[in-house]
PDB file of C-alpha atoms and ligand atoms in Angstrom:
ATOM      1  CA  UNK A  99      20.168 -42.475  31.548  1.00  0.00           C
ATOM      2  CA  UNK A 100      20.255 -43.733  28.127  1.00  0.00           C
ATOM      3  CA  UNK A 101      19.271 -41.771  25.501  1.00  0.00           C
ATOM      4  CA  UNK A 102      16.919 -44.145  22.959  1.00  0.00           C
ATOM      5  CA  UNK A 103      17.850 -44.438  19.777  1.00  0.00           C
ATOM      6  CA  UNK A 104      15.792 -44.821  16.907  1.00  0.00           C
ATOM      7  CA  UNK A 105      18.004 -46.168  13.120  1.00  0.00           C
ATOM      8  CA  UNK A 106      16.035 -46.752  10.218  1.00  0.00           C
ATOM      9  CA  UNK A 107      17.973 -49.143   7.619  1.00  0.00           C
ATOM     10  CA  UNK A 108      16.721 -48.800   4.470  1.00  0.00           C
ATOM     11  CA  UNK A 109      18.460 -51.900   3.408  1.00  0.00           C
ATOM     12  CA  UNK A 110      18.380 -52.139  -0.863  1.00  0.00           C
ATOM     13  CA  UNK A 111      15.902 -49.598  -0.785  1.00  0.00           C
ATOM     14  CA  UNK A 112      15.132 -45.577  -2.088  1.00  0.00           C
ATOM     15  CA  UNK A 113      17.453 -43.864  -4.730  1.00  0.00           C
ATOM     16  CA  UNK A 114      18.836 -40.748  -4.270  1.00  0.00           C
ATOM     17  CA  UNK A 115      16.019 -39.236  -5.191  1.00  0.00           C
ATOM     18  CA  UNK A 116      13.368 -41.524  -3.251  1.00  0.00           C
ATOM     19  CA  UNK A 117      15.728 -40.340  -0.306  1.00  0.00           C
ATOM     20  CA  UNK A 118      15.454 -36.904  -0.865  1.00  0.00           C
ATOM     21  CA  UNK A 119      11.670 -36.903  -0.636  1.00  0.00           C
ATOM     22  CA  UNK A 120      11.500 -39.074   2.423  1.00  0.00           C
ATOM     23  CA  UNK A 121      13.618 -36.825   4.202  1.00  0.00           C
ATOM     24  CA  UNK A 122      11.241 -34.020   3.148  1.00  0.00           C
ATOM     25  CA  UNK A 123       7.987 -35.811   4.125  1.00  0.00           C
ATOM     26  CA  UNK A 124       9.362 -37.233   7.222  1.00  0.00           C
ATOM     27  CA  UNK A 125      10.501 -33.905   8.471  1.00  0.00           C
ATOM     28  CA  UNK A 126       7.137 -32.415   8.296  1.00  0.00           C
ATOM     29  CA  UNK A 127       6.220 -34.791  10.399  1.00  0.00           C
ATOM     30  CA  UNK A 128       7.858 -34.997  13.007  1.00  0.00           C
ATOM     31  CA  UNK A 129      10.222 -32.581  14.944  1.00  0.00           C
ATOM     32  CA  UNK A 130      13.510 -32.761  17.100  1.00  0.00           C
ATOM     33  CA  UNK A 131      13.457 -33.519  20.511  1.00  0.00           C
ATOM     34  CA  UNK A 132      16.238 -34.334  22.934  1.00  0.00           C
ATOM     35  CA  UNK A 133      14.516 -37.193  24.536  1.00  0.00           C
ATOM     36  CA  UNK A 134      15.328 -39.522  21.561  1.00  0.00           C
ATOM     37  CA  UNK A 135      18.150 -39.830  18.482  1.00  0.00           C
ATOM     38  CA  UNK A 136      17.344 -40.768  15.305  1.00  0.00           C
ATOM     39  CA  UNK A 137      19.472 -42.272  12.550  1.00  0.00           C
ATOM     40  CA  UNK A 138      18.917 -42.885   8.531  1.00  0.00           C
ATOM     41  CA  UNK A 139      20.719 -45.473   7.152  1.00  0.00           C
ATOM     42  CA  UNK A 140      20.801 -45.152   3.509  1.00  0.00           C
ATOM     43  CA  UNK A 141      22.444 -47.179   0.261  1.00  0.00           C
ATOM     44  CA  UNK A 142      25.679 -45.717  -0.505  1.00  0.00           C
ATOM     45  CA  UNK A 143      24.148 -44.204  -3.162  1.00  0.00           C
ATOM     46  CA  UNK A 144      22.244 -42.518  -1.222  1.00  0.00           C
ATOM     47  CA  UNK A 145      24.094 -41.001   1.503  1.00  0.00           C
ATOM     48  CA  UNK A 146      25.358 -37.572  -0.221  1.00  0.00           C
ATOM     49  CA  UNK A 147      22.024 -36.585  -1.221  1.00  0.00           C
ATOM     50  CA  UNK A 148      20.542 -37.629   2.078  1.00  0.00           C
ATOM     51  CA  UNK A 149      23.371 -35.428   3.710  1.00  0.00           C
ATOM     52  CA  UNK A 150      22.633 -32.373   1.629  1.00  0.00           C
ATOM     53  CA  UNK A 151      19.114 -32.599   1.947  1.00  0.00           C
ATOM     54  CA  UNK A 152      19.746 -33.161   6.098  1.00  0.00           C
ATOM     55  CA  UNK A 153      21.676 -29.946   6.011  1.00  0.00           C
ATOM     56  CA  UNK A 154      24.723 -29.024   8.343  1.00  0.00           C
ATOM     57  CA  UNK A 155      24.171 -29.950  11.892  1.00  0.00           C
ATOM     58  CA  UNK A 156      20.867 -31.884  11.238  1.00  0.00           C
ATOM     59  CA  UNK A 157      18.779 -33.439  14.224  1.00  0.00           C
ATOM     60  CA  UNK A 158      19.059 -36.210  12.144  1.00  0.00           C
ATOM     61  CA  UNK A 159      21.944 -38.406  11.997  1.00  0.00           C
ATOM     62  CA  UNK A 160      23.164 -40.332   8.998  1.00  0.00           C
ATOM     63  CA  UNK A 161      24.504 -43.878   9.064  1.00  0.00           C
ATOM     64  CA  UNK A 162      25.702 -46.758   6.724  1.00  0.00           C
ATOM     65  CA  UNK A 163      25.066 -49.938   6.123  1.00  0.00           C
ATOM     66  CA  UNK A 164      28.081 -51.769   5.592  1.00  0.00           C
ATOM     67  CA  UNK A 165      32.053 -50.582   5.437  1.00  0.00           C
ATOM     68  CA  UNK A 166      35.034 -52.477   4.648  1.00  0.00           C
ATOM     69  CA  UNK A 167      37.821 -52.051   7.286  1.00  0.00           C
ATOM     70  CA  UNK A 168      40.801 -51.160   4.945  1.00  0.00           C
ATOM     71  CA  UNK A 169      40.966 -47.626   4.331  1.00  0.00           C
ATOM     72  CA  UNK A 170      41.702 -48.249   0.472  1.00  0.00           C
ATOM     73  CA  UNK A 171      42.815 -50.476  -1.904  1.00  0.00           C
ATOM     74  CA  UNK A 172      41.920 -53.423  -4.501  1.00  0.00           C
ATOM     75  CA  UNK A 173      38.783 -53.644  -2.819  1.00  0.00           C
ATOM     76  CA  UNK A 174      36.154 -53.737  -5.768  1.00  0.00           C
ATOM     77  CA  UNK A 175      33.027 -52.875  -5.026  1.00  0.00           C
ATOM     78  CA  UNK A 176      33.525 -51.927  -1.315  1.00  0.00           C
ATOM     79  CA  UNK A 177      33.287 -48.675   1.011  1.00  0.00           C
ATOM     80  CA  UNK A 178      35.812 -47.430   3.365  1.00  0.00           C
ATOM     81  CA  UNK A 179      35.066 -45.703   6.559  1.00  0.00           C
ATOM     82  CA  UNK A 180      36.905 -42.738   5.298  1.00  0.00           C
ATOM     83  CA  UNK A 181      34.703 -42.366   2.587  1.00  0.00           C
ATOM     84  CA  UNK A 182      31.879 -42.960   5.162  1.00  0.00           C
ATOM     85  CA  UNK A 183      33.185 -39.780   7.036  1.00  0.00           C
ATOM     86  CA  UNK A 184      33.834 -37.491   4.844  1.00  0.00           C
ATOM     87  CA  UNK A 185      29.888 -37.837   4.083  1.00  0.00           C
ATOM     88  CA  UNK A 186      28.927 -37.252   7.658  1.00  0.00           C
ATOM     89  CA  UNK A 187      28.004 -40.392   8.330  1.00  0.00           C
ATOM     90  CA  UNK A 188      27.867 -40.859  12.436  1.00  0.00           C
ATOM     91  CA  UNK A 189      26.663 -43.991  12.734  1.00  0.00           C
ATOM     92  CA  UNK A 190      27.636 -48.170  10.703  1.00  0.00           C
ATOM     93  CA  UNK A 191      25.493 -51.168  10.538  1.00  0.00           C
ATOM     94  CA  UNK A 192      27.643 -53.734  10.670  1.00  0.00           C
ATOM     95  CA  UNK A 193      27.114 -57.519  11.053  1.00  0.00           C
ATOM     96  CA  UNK A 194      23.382 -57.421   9.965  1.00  0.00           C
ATOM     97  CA  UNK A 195      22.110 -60.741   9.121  1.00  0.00           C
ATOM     98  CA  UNK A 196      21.413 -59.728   5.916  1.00  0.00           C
ATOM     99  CA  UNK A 197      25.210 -59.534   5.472  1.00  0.00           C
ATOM    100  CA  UNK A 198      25.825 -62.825   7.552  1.00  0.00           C
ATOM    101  CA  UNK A 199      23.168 -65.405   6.352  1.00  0.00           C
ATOM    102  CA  UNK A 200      23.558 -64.374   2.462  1.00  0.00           C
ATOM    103  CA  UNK A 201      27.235 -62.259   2.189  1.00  0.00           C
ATOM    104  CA  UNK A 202      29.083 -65.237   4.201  1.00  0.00           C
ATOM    105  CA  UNK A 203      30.138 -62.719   6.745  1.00  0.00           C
ATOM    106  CA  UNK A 204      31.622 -64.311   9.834  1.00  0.00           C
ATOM    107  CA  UNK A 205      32.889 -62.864  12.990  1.00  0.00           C
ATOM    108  CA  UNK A 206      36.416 -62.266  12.388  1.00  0.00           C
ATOM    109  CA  UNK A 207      35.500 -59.939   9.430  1.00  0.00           C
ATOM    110  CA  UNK A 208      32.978 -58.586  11.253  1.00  0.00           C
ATOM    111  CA  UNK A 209      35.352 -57.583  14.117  1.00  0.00           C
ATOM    112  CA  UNK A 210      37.649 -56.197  11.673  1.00  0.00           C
ATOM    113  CA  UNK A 211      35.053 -53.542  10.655  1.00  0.00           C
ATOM    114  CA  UNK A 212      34.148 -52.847  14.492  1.00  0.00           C
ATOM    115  CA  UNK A 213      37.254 -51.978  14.412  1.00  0.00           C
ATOM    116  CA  UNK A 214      37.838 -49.825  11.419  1.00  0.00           C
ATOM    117  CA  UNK A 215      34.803 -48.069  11.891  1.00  0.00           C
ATOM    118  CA  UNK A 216      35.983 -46.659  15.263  1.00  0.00           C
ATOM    119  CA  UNK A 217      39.336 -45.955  14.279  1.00  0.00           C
ATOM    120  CA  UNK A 218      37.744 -43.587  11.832  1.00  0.00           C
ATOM    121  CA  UNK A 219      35.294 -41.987  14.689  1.00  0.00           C
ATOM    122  CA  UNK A 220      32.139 -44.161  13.180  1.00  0.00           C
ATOM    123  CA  UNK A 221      30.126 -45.684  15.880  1.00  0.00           C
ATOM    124  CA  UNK A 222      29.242 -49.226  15.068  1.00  0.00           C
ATOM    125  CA  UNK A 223      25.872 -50.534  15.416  1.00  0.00           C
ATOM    126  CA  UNK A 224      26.869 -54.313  16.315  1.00  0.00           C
ATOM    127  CA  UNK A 225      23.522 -56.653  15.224  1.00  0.00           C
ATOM    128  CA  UNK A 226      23.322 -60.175  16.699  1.00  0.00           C
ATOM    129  CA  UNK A 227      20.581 -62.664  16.704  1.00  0.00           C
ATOM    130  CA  UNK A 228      19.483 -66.027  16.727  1.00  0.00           C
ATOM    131  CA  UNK A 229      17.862 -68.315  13.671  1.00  0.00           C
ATOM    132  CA  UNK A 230      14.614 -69.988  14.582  1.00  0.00           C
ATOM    133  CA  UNK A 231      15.913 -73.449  15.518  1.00  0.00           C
ATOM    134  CA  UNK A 232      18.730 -71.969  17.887  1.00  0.00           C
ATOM    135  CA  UNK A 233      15.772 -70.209  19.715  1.00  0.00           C
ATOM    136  CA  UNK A 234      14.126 -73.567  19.754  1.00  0.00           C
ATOM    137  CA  UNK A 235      16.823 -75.682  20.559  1.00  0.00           C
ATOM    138  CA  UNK A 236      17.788 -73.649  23.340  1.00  0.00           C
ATOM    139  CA  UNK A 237      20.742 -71.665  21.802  1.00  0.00           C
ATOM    140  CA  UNK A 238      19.713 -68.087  22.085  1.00  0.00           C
ATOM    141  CA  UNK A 239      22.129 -67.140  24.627  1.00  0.00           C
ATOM    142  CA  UNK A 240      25.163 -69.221  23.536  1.00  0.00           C
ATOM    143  CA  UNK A 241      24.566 -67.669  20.109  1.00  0.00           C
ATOM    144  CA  UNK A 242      24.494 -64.666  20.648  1.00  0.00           C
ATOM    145  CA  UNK A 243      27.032 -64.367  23.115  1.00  0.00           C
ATOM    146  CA  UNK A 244      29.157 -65.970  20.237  1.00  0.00           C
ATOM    147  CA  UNK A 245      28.796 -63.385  18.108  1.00  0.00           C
ATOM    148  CA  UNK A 246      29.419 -60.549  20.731  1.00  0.00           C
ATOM    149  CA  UNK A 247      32.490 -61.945  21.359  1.00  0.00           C
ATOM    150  CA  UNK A 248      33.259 -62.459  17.951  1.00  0.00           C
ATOM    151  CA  UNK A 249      32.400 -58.857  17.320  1.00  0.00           C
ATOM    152  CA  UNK A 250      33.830 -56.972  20.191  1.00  0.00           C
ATOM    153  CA  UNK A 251      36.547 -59.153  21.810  1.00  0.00           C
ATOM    154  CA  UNK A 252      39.781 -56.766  22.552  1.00  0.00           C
ATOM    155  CA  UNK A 253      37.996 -53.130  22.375  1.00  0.00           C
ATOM    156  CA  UNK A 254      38.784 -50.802  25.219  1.00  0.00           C
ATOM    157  CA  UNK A 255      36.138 -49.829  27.901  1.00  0.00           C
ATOM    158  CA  UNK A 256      35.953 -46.176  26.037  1.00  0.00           C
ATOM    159  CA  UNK A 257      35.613 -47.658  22.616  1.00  0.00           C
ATOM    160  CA  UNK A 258      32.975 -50.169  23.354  1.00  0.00           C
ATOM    161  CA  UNK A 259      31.182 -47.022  25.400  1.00  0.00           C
ATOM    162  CA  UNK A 260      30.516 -45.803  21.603  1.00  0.00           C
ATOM    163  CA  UNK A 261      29.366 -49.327  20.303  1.00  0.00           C
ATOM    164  CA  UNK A 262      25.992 -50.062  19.791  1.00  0.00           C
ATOM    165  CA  UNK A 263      24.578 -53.534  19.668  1.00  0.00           C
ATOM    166  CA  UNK A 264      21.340 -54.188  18.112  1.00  0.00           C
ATOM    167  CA  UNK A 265      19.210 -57.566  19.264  1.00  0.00           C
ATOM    168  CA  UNK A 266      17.607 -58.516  16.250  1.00  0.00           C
ATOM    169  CA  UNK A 267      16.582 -62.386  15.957  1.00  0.00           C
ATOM    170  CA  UNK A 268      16.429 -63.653  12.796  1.00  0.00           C
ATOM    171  CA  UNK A 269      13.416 -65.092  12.876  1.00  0.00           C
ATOM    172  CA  UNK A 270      11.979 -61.894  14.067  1.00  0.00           C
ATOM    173  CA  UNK A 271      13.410 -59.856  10.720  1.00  0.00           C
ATOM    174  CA  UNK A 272      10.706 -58.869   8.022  1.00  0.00           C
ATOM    175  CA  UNK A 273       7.812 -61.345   9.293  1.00  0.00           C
ATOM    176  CA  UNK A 274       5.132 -59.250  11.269  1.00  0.00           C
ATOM    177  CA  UNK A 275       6.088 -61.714  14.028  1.00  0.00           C
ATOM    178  CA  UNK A 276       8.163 -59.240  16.242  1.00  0.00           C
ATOM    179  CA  UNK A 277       9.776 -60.551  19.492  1.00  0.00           C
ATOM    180  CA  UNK A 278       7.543 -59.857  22.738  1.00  0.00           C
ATOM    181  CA  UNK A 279       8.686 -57.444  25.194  1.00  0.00           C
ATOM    182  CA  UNK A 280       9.563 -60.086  28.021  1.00  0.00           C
ATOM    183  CA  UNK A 281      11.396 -62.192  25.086  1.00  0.00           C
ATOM    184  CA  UNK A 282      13.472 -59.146  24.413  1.00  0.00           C
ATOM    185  CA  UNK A 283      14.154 -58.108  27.344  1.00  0.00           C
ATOM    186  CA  UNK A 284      16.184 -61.750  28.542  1.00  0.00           C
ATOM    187  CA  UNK A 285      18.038 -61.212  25.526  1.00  0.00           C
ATOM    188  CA  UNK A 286      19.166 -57.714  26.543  1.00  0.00           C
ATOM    189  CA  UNK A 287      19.812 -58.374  30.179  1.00  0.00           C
ATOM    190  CA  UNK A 288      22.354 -61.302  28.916  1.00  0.00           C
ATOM    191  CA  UNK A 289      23.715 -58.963  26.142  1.00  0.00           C
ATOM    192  CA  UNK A 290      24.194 -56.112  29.492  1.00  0.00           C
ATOM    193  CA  UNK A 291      25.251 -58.736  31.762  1.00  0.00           C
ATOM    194  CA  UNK A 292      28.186 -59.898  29.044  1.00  0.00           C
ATOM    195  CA  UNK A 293      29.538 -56.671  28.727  1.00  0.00           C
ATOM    196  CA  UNK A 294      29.674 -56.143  32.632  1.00  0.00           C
ATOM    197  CA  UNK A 295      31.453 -59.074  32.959  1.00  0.00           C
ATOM    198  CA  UNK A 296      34.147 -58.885  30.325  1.00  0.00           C
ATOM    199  CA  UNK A 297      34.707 -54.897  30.599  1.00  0.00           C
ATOM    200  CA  UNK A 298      33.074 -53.557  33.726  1.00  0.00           C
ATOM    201  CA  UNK A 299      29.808 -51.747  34.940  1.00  0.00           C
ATOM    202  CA  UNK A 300      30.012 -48.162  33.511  1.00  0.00           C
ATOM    203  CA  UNK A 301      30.668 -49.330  30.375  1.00  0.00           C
ATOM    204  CA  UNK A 302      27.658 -51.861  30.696  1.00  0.00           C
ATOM    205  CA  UNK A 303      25.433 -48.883  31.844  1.00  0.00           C
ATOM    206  CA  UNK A 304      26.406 -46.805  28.610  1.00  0.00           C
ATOM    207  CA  UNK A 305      26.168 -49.339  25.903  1.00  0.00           C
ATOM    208  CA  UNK A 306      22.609 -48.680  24.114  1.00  0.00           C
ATOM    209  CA  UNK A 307      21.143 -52.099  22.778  1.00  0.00           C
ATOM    210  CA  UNK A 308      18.512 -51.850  20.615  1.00  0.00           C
ATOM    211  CA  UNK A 309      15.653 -54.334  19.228  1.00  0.00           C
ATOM    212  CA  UNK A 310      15.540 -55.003  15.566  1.00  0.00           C
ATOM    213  CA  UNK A 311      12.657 -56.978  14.005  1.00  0.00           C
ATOM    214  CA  UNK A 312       9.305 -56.441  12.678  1.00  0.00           C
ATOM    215  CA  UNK A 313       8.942 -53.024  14.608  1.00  0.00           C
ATOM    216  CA  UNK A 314       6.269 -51.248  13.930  1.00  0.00           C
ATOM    217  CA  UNK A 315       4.288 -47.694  15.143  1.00  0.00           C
ATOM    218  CA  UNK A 316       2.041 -50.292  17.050  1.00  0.00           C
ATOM    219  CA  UNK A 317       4.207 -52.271  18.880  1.00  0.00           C
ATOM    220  CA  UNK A 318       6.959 -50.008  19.791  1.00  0.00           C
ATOM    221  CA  UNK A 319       5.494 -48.671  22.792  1.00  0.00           C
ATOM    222  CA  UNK A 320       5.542 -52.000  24.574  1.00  0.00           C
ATOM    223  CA  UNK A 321       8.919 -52.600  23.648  1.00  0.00           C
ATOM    224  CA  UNK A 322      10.382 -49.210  24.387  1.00  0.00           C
ATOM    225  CA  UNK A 323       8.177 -49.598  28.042  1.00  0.00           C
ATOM    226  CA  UNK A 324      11.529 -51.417  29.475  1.00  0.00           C
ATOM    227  CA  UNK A 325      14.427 -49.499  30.451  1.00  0.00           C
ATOM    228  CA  UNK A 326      15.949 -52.522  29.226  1.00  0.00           C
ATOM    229  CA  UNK A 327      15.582 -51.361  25.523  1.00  0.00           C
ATOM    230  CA  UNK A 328      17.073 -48.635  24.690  1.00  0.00           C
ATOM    231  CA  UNK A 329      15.732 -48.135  21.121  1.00  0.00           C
ATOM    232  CA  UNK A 330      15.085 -49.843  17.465  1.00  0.00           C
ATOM    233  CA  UNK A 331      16.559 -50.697  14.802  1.00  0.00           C
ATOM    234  CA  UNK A 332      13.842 -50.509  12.319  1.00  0.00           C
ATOM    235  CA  UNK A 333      13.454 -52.252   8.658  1.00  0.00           C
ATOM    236  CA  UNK A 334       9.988 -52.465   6.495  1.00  0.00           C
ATOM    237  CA  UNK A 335       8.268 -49.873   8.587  1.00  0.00           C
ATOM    238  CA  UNK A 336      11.089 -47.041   8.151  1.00  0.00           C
ATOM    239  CA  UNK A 337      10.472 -47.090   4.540  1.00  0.00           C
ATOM    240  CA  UNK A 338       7.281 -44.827   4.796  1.00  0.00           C
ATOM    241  CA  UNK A 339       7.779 -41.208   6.050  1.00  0.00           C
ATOM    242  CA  UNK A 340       4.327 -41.700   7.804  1.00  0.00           C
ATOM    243  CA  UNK A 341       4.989 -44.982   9.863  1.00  0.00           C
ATOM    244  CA  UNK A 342       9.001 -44.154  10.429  1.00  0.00           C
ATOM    245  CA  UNK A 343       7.490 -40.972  12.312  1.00  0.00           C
ATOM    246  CA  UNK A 344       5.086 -42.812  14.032  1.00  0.00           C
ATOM    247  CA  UNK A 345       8.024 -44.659  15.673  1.00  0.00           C
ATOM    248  CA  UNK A 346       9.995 -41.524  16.419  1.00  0.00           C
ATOM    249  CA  UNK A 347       7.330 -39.497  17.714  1.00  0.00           C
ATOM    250  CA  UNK A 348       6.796 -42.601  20.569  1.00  0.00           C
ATOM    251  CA  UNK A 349      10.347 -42.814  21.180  1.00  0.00           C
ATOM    252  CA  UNK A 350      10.200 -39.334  22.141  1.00  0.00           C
ATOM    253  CA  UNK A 351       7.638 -39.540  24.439  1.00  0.00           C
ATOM    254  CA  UNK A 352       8.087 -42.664  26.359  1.00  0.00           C
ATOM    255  CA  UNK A 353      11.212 -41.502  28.631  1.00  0.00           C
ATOM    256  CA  UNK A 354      10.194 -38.026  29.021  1.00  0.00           C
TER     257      UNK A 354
HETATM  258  P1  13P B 654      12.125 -55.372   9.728  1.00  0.00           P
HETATM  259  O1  13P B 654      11.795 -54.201  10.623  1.00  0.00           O
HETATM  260  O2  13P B 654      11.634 -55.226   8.345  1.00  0.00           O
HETATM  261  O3  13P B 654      11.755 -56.666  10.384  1.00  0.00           O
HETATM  262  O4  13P B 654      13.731 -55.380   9.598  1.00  0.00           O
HETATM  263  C1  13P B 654      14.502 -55.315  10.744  1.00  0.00           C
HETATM  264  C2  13P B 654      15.909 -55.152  10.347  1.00  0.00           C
HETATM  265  O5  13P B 654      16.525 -56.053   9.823  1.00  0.00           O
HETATM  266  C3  13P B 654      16.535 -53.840  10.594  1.00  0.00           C
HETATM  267  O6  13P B 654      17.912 -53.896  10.416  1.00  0.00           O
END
């Protein structure tokens, strides 16, 4: 059984001190439980005082948003996985479509930091997703199986068992108008079904694939109903301590 997993991506949001007092908040709020993960995923500049204030060993798991896939170099302005590591980051965001639609990131750089990021024992959160007129023309599938391949093409079975890959349509991202549960759940099946057929069936049962998009502490239940979700990757409504636990504290309970 999958274990769900809950990331919150701050995105461009929270200082390091903003971060410190969610992490305060939030933990008075809600406490650990085995039957779900959850993941911060901080600014850069947030990540070391998000780690101290975590603590050793925290039930909470830190990730980033973005890495670069050369370990160093004349690389102004960008973050190595290293550097990720060595800040206890678990977990990297990496082809959001923040980053694709207005960073011009495209597959092959995209694959390159798949790559990097599990080289360096950082387990990738792989987003994918479809624009509004691909859904409507018919191109949901084909798109996103694009970028899957794009992403992933060439890992090994036990590599891509550490991958995950987050559904999150584009049209879904920051507009109230999350996807439904059945429209979700086609996407997922395809996304399962691809990585059955080009690795094999254990790693297909492994892989957790989350739903991104205009989650919320009302509509997560619904969602997180199918076994064919395995989690969220939440935006807008992991910015508040309050509606962040609300999410959490339904993860937990939903595959008791
Ligand atoms: P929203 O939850 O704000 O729609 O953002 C989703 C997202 O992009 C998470 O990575």
């Amino acid at each position: 059984m999958r274990r769900p997993l809950i990331v919150g991506n701050w995105k461009m949001n929270k200082t390091a001190s903003e971060a410190v007092a969610f992490i305060r908040d939030f933990r008075e709020r809600v406490a650990a439980s085995p039957h779900a993960e959850v993941v911060l995923a901080p600014a850069f500049t947030a990540l070391e005082s998000a780690r101290n204030a975590l603590g050793p060993s925290s039930w909470i798991g830190l990730g980033a948003q973005n890495v670069h896939w050369e370990t160093h170099g004349s690389f102004t302005g960008e973050v190595s996985a290293p550097m990720l590591r060595e800040l206890d980051c678990r977990y990297v965001i990496v082809g959001h479509s923040d980053r694709r639609t207005l960073f011009g990131e495209r597959d092959e750089t995209i694959q390159k930091k798949v790559q990097a990021a599990l080289r360096h024992g950082l387990s990738p959160i792989l987003c994918v997703g479809e624009s509004l007129a691909e859904r409507e023309t018919g191109l949901t599938e084909s798109v996103v199986t694009a970028q899957l391949n794009g992403g992933l093409a060439g890992l090994s079975p036990q590599d891509l068992a550490t991958v995950t890959i987050a559904y999150e349509p584009v049209w879904a991202i920051g507009t109230g108008r999350a996807a439904t549960t059945e429209q979700a759940v086609t996407v997922h099946r395809s996304i399962r079904l691809f990585v059955e057929t080009g690795w094999d069936n254990d790693t297909a049962s492994v892989v957790r694939i989350l739903y991104g998009g205009s989650v919320t502490p009302q509509n997560i239940e619904p969602l997180l109903a199918s076994d064919a979700i395995d989690g969220a990757l939440v935006g807008g409504a992991c910015l508040s301590p309050d509606s962040f636990a609300r999410i959490v504290r339904s993860a937990q309970i939903q595959r008791v």
